[in-house]
Tab-separated table of C-alpha atoms in Angstrom:
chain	number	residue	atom	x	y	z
A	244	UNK	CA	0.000	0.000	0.000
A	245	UNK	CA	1.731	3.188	-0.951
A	246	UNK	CA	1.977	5.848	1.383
A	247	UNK	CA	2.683	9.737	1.503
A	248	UNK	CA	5.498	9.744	4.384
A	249	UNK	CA	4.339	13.492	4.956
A	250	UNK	CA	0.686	11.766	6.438
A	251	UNK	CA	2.853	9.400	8.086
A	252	UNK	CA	4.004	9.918	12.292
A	253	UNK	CA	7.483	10.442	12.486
A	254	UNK	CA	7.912	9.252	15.886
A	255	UNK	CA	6.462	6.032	15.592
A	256	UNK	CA	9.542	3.728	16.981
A	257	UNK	CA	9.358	6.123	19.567
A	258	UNK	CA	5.888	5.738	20.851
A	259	UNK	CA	5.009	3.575	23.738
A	260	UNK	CA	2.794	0.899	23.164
A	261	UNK	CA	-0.731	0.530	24.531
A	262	UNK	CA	-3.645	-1.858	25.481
A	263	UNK	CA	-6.912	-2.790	26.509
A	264	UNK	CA	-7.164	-4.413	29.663
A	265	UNK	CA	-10.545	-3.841	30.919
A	266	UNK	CA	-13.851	-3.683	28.764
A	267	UNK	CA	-17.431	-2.063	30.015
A	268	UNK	CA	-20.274	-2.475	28.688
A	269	UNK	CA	-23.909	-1.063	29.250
A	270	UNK	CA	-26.199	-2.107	26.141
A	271	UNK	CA	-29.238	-2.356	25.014
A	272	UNK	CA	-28.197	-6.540	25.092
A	273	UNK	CA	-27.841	-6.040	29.229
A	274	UNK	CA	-26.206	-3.551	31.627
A	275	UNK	CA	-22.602	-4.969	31.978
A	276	UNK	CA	-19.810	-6.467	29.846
A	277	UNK	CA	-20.688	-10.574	30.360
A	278	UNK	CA	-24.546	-10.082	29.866
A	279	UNK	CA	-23.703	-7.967	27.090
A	280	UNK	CA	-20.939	-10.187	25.179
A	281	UNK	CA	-23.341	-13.656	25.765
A	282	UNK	CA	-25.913	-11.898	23.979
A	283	UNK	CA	-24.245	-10.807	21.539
A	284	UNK	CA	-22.404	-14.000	20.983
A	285	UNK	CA	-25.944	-15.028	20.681
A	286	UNK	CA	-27.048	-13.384	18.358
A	287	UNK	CA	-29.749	-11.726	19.890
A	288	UNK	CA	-31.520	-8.430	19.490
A	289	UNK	CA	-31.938	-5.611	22.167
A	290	UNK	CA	-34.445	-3.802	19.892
A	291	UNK	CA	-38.422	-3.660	21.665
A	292	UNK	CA	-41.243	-1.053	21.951
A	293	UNK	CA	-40.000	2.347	23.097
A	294	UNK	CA	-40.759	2.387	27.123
A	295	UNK	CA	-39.186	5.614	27.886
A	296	UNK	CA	-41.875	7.784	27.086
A	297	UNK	CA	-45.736	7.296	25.361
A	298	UNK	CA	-44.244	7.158	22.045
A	299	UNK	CA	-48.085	6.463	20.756
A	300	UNK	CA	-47.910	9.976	18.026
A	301	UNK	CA	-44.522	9.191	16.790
A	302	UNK	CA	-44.167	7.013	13.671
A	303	UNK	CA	-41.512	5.045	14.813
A	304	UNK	CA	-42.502	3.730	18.161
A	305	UNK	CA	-39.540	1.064	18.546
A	306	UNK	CA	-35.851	1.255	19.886
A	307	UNK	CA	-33.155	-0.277	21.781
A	308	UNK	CA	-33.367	0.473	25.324
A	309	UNK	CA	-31.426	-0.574	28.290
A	310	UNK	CA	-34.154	-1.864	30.201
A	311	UNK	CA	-32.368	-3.427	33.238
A	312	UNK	CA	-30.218	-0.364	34.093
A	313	UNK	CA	-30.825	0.771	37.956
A	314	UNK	CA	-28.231	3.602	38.726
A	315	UNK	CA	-27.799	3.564	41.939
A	316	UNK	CA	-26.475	0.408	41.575
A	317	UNK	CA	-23.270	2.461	40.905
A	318	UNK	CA	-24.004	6.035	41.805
A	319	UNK	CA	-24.724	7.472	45.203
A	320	UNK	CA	-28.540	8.639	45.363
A	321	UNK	CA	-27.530	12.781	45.938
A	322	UNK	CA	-25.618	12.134	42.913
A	323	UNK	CA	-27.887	11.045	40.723
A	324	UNK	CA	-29.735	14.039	39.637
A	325	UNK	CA	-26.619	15.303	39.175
A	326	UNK	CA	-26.325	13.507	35.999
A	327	UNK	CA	-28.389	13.034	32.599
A	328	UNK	CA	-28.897	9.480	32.165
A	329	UNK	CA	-25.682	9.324	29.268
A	330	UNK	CA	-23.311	10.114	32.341
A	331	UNK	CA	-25.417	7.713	34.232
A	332	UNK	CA	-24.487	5.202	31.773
A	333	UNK	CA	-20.975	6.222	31.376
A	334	UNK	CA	-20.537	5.968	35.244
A	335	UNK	CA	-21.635	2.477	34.844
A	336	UNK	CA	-19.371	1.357	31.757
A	337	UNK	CA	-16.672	2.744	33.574
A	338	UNK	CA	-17.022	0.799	36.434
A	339	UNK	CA	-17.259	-2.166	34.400
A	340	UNK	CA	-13.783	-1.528	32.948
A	341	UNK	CA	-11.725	-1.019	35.999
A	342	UNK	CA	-13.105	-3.849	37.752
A	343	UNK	CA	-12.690	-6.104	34.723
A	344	UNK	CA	-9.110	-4.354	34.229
A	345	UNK	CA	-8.711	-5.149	37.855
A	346	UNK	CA	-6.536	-2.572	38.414
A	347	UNK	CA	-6.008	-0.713	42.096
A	348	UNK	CA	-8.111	2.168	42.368
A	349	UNK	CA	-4.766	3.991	44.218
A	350	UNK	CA	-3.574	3.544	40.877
A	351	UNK	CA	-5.892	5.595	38.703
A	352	UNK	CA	-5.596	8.661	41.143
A	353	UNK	CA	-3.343	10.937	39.994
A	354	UNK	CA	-1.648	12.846	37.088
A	355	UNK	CA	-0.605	9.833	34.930
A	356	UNK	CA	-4.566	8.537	35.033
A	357	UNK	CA	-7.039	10.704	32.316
A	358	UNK	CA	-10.399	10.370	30.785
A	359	UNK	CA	-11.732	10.706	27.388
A	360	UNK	CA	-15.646	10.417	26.879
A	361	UNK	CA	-17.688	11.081	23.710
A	362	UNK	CA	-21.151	11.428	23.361
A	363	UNK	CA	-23.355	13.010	20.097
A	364	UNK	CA	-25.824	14.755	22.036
A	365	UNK	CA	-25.365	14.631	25.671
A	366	UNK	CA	-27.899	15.575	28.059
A	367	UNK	CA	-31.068	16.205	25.848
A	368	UNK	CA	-33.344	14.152	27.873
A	369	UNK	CA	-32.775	16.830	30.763
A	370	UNK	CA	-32.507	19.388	28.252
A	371	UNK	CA	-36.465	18.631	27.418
A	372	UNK	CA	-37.130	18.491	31.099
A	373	UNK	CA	-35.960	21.813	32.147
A	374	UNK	CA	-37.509	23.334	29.281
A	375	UNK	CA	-40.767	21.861	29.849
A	376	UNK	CA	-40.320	23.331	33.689
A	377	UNK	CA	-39.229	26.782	32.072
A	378	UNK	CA	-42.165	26.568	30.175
A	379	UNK	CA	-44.503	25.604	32.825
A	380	UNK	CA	-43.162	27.124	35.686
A	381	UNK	CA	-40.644	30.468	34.945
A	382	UNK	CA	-37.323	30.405	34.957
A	383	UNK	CA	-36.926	30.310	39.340
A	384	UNK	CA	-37.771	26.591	38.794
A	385	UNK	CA	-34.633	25.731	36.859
A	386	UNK	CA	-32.102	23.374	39.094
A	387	UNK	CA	-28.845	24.773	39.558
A	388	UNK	CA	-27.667	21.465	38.276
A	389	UNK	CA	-29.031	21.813	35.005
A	390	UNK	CA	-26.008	22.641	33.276
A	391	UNK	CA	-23.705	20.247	34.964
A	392	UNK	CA	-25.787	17.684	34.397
A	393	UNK	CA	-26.613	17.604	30.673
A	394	UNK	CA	-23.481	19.331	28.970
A	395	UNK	CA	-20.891	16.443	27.299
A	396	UNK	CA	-17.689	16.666	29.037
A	397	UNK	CA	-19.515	15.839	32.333
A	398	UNK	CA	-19.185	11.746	31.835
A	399	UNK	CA	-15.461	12.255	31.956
A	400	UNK	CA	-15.916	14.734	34.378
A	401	UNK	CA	-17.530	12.958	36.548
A	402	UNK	CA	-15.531	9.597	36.101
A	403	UNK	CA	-12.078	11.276	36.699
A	404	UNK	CA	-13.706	12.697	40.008
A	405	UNK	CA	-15.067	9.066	40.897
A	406	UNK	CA	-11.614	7.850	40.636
A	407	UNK	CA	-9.384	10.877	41.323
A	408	UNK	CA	-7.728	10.722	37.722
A	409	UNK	CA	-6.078	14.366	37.194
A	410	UNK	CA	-3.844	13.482	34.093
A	411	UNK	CA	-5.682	14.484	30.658
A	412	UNK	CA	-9.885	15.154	30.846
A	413	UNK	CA	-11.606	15.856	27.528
A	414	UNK	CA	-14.654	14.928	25.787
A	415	UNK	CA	-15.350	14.393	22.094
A	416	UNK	CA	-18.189	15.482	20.207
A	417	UNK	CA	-18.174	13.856	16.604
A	418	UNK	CA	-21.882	12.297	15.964
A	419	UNK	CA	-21.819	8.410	15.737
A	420	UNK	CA	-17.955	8.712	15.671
A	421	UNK	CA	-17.532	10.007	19.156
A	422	UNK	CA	-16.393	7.082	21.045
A	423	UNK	CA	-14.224	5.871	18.549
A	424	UNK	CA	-12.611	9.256	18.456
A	425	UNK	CA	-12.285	8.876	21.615
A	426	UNK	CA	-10.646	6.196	22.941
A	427	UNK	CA	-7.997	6.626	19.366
A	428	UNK	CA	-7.283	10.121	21.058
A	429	UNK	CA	-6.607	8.349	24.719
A	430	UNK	CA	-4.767	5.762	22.498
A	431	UNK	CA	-2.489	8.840	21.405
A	432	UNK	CA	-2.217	10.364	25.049
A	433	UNK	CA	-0.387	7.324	26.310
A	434	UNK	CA	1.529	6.501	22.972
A	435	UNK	CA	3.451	10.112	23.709
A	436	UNK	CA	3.213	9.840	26.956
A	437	UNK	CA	1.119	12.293	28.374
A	438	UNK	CA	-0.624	9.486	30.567
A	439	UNK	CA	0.062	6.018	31.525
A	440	UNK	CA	-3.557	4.837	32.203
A	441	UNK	CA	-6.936	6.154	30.329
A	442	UNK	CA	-10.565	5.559	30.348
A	443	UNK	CA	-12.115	6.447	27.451
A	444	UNK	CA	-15.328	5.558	25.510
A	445	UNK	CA	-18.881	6.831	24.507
A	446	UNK	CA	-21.797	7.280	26.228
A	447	UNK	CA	-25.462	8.621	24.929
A	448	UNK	CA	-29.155	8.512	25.964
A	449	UNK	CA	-31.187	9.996	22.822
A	450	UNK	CA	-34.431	8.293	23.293
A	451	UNK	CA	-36.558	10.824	24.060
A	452	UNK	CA	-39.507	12.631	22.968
A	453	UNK	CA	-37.225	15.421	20.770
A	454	UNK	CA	-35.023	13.113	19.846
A	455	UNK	CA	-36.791	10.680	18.362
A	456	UNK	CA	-38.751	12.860	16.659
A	457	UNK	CA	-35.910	14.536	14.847
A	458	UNK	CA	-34.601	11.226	13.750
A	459	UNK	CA	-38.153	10.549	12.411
A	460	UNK	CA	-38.421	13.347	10.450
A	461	UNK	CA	-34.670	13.330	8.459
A	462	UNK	CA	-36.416	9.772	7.772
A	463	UNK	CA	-33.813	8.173	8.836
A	464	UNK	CA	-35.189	5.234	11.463
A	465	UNK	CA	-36.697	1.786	10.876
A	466	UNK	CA	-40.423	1.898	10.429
A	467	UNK	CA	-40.750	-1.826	11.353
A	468	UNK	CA	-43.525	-1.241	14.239
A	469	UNK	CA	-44.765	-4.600	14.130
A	470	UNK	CA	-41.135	-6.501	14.487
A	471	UNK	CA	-38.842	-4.815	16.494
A	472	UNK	CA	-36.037	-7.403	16.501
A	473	UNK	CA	-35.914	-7.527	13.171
A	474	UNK	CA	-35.371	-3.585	12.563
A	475	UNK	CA	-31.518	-3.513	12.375
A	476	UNK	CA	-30.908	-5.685	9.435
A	477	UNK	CA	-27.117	-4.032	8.560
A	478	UNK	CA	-26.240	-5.137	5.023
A	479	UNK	CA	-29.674	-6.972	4.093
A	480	UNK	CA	-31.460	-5.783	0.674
A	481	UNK	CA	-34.618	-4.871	3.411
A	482	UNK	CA	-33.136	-2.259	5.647
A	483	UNK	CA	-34.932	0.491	5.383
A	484	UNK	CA	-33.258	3.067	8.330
A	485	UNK	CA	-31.386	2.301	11.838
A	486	UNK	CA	-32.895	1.414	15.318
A	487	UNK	CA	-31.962	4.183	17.716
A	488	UNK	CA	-30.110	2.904	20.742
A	489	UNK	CA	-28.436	3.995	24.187
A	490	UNK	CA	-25.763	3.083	26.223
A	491	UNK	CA	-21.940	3.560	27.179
A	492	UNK	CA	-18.877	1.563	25.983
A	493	UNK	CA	-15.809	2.453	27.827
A	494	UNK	CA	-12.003	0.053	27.976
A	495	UNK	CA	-8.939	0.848	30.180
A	496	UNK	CA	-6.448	1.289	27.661
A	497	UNK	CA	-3.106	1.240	29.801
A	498	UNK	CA	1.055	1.612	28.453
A	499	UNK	CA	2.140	-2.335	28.011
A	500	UNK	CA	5.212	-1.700	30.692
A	501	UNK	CA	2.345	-0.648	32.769
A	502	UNK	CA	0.064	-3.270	32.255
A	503	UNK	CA	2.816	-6.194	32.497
A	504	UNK	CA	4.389	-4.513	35.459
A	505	UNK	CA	0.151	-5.200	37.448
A	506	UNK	CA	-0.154	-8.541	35.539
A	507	UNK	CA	-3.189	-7.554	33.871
A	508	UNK	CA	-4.848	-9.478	31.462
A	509	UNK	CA	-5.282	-7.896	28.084
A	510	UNK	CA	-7.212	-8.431	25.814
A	511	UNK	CA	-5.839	-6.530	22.488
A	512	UNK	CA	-2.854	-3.701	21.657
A	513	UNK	CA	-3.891	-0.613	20.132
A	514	UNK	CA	-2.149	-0.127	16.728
A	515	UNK	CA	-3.377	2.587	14.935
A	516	UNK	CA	-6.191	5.334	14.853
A	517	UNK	CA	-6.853	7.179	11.573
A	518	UNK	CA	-9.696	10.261	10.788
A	519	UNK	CA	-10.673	12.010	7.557
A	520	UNK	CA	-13.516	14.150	6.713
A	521	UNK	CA	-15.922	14.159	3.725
A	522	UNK	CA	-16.705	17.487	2.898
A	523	UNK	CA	-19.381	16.619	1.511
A	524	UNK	CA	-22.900	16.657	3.563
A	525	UNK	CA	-24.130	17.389	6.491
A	526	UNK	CA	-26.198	13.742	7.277
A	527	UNK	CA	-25.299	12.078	3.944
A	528	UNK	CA	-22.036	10.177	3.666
A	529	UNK	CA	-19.964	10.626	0.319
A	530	UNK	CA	-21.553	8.309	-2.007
A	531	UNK	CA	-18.433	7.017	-3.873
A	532	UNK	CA	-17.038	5.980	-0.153
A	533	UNK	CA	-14.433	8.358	-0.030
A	534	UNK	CA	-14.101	9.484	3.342
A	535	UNK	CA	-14.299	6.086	4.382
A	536	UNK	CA	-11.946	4.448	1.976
A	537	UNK	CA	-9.583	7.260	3.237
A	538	UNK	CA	-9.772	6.735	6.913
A	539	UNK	CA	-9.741	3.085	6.830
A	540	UNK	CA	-6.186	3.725	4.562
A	541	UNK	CA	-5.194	6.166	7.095
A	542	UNK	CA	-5.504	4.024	9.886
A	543	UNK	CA	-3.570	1.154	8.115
A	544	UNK	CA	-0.496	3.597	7.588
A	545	UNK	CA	-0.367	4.332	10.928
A	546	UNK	CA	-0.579	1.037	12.078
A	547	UNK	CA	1.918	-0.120	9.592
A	548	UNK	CA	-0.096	-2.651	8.350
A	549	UNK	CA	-1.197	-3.935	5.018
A	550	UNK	CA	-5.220	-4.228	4.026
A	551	UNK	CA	-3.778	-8.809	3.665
A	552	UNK	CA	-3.331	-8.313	7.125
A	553	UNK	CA	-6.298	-7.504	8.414
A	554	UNK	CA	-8.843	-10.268	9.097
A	555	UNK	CA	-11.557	-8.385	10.585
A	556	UNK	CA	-13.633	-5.483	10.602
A	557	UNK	CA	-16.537	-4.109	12.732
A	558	UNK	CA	-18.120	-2.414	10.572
A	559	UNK	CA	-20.170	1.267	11.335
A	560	UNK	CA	-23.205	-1.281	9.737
A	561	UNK	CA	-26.022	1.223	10.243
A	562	UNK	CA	-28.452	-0.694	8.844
A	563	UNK	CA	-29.610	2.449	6.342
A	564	UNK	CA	-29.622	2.140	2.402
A	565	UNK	CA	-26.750	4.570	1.708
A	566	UNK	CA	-24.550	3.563	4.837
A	567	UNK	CA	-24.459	-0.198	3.895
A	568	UNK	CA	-23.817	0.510	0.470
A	569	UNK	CA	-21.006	3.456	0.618
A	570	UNK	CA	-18.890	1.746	3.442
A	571	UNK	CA	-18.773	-1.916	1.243
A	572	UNK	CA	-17.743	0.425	-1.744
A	573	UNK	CA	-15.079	1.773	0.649
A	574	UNK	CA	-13.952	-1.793	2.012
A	575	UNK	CA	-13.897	-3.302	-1.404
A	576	UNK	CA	-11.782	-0.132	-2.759
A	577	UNK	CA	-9.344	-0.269	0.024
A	578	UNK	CA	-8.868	-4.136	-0.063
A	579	UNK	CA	-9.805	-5.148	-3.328
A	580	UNK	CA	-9.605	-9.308	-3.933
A	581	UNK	CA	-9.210	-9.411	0.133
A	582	UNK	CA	-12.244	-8.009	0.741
A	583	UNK	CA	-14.207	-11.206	0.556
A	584	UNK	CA	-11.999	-13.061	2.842
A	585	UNK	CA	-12.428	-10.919	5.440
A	586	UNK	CA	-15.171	-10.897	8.281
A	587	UNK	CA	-17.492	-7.387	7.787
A	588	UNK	CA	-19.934	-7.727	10.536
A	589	UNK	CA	-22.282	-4.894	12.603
A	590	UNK	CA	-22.980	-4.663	16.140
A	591	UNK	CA	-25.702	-2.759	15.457
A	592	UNK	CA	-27.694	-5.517	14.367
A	593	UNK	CA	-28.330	-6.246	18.038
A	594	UNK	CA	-27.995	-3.089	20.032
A	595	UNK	CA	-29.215	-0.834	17.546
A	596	UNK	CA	-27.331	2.224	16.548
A	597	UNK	CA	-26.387	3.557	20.020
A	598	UNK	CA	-24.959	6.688	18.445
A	599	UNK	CA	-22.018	8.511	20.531
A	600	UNK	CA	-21.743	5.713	22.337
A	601	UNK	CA	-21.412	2.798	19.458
A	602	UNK	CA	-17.787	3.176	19.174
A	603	UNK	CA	-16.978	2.639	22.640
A	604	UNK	CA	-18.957	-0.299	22.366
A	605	UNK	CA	-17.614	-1.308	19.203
A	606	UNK	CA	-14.279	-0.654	20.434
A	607	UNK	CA	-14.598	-3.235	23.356
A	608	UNK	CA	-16.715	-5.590	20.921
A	609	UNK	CA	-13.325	-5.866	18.517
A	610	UNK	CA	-11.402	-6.249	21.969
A	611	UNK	CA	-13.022	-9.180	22.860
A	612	UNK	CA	-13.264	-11.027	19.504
A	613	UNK	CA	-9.443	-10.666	19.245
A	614	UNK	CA	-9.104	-12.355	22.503
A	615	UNK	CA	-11.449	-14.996	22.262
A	616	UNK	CA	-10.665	-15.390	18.913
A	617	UNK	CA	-14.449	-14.972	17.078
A	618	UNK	CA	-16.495	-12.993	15.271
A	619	UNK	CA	-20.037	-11.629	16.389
A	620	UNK	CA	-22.620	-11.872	14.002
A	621	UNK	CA	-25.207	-9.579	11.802
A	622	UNK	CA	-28.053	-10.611	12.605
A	623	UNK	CA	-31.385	-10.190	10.472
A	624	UNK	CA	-29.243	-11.054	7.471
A	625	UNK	CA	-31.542	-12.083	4.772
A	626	UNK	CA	-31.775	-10.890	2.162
A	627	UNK	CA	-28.652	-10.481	-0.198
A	628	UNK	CA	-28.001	-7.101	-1.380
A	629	UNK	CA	-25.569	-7.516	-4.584
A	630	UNK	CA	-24.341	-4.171	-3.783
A	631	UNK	CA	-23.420	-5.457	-0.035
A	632	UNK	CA	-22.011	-8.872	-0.922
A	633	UNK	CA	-19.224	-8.750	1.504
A	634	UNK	CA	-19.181	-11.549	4.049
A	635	UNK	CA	-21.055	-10.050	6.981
A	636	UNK	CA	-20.802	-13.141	9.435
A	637	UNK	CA	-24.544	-13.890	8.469
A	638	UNK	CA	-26.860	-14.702	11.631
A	639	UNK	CA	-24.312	-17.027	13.855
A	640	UNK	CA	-21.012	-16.419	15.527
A	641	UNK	CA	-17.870	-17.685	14.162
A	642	UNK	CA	-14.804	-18.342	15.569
A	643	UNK	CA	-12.150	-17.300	13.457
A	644	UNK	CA	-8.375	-16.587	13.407
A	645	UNK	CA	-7.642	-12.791	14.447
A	646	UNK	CA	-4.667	-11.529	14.083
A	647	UNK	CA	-5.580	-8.151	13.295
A	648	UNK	CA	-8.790	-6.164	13.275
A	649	UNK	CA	-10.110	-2.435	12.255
A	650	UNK	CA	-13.573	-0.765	13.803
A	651	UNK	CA	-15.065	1.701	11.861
A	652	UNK	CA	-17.082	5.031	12.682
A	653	UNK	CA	-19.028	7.904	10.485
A	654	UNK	CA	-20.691	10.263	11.706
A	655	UNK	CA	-23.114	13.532	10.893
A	656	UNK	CA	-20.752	16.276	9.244
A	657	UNK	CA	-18.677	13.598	7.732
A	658	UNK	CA	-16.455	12.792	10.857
A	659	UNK	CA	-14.898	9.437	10.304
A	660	UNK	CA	-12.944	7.872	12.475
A	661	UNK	CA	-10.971	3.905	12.159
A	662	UNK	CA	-8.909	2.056	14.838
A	663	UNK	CA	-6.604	-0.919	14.489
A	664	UNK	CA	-6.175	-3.634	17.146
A	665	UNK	CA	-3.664	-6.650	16.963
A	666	UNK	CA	-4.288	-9.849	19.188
A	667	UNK	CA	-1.514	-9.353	21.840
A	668	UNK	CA	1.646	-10.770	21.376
A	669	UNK	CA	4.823	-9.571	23.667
């Protein structure tokens, strides 16, 4: 693959290496990593009737909730209304990580421990609420914790106080490419060694009255009332929209020396993170794949890697006509004859397009299949589309050899973002 060494890091002998050693999951599939990796190992769908709020006037009534989430399981009760239900949820995943990372709380506290959350639209469940009391009720009725609990940098805020992490604290704000963006950013942090220790992910809450409506009305959601679990179809000639979900992802990406040093189990290294921008649209991906093609490349370079090497790819999978379409176009560009040997599959054929949050999830998802060595499935696979006639790991799991593997994210404004994992070797 030929490269321009001016788009190339010159530093790259120099950087320290990093991994995953903890995963957390809240998901539409089950709050928590286990419930949420058996279900999705599966195969089955976290898509239902919307709960959250009478969703009898809107004209897609379905999504995927996480309907067994309790937060004070993991916050304190005068906390909670602190926090939107996205930092609720990002409290959670976070949790989750360090305590699968096992890793000594002492040793998160202090400058070499950061944070890095993403999230598409924050707080706009207590966005709606306060404006309804506004509305109702004048302006005196607005809580003085409002603000600090709907605005996006709060999940990291938050999480870095939980733990007393004081090293880098930042939030990314990039659509459906959030998370990914930001646990690639952490990945950088430790690679130049700003931190030793991150916890980074994506976190988001969007079913609500507003936002469910918008979605509705850029026609961009399933309209399959009648069979929820069958909604998400990624890749399948009948998709006709995505499922909006909720949720957090978050991993414990740590410096190797560090990691080793604990013991820690890990689960994959980090090896590259690549973003481009289409330029294009502001909803609408680039329909000759472009962005995507470019990203995915991007990545690769930075990873040194070849597109032979790769073996796997969680795909962005959206489960919308143009999505599907544009990011095969890209894969098949980028990869060419070893695009149908690899394994293309979506995670958001079972926990619904969780926005800001998907590529923390997705993220963690590629994380585990490295170490366990198997590929999750798209589910609701049908259908062939000849336009999407990439292997998508059709309705099963599959183990699989993994050496290497890339997880992909677009989002609104034509943010993409790619990162590279490798199955751990010393």
């Amino acid at each position: 693959m030929s490269s321009d060494p001016r788009n190339i890091l010159k530093n790259k002998i120099n950087e320290r290496r990093v991994v995953i050693t903890g995963v957390g999951l809240v998901t539409p599939l089950g709050t928590g990593t286990r419930k949420s990796w058996d279900a999705l190992l599966a195969g089955r769908s976290g898509v239902g009737p919307i709960t959250r709020f009478d969703a009898s006037r809107h004209a897609v009534r379905i999504a995927a909730e996480v309907r067994d989430f309790e937060p004070l399981d993991f916050i304190d009760r005068k906390e909670v209304r602190k926090m939107d239900l996205f930092i609720q949820f990002a409290m959670a995943a976070a949790r989750f990580a360090v305590e699968d990372a096992g890793i000594p709380e002492a040793l998160l506290a202090g400058d070499r421990s950061g944070v890095v959350v993403g999230s598409g639209i924050g707080g706009i469940g207590t966005i709606e609420e306060w404006h309804r009391v506004l509305a109702e009720r004048g302006p005196d009725r607005v809580s003085p914790f409002f603000l600090i609990a709907s605005i996006i940098n709060e999940a990291a805020g938050q999480i870095s106080i939980r733990y007393g992490a004081r090293g880098p604290n930042s939030a990314t704000v990039t659509a459906c490419a959030a998370g990914t963006h930001a646990v690639g950013e952490a990945f950088r942090m430790i690679a130049r060694g700003d931190a030793d220790r991150m916890i980074a992910g994506g976190a988001e809450a969007p079913i609500t009255p507003l936002g469910v409506a918008g979605f509705c009305a850029m026609k961009a959601l399933s309209g399959r009332n009648e069979a929820p679990a069958k909604a998400s179809r990624p890749f399948d000639a009948g998709r006709d929209g995505f499922v909006i979900g909720e949720g957090a992802g978050i991993v414990l990406l740590e410096e190797l020396g560090e990691a080793l040093r604990r013991g820690a189990k890990i689960y994959a290294e980090v090896v590259g993170y690549g973003m481009s921008g289409d330029a294009y649209h502001p909803a609408a991906p680039a329909e000759d794949g472009d962005g995507a093609y470019r990203v995915m490349r991007r990545t690769l370079e930075d990873a040194g890697l070849e597109p032979e090497d790769i073996q796997y790819i969680n795909a962005h999978g959206t489960s919308t006509q143009l999505n599907d379409r544009v990011e095969t176009a890209a894969v098949k560009r980028l990869f060419g004859g070893h695009a149908y040997r690899l394994g293309l599959n979506s995670t958001k054929s079972m926990t619904g397009h969780m926005l800001g949050a998907a590529g923390g999830v997705e993220a963690g998802v590629a994380a585990l299949c490295l170490k366990h060595q198997i590929m999750t499935p798209t589910i609701n696979y049908e259908t062939p589309d000849p336009d999407c006639d990439l292997d998508c790991v059709p309705n099963a799991a599959r183990p699989a050899e993994i050496v290497n593997a890339l997880s992909n994210s677009f989002g609104f404004g034509g943010t993409n973002a790619c990162l590279a994992f490798r199955r751990f070797e010393e």
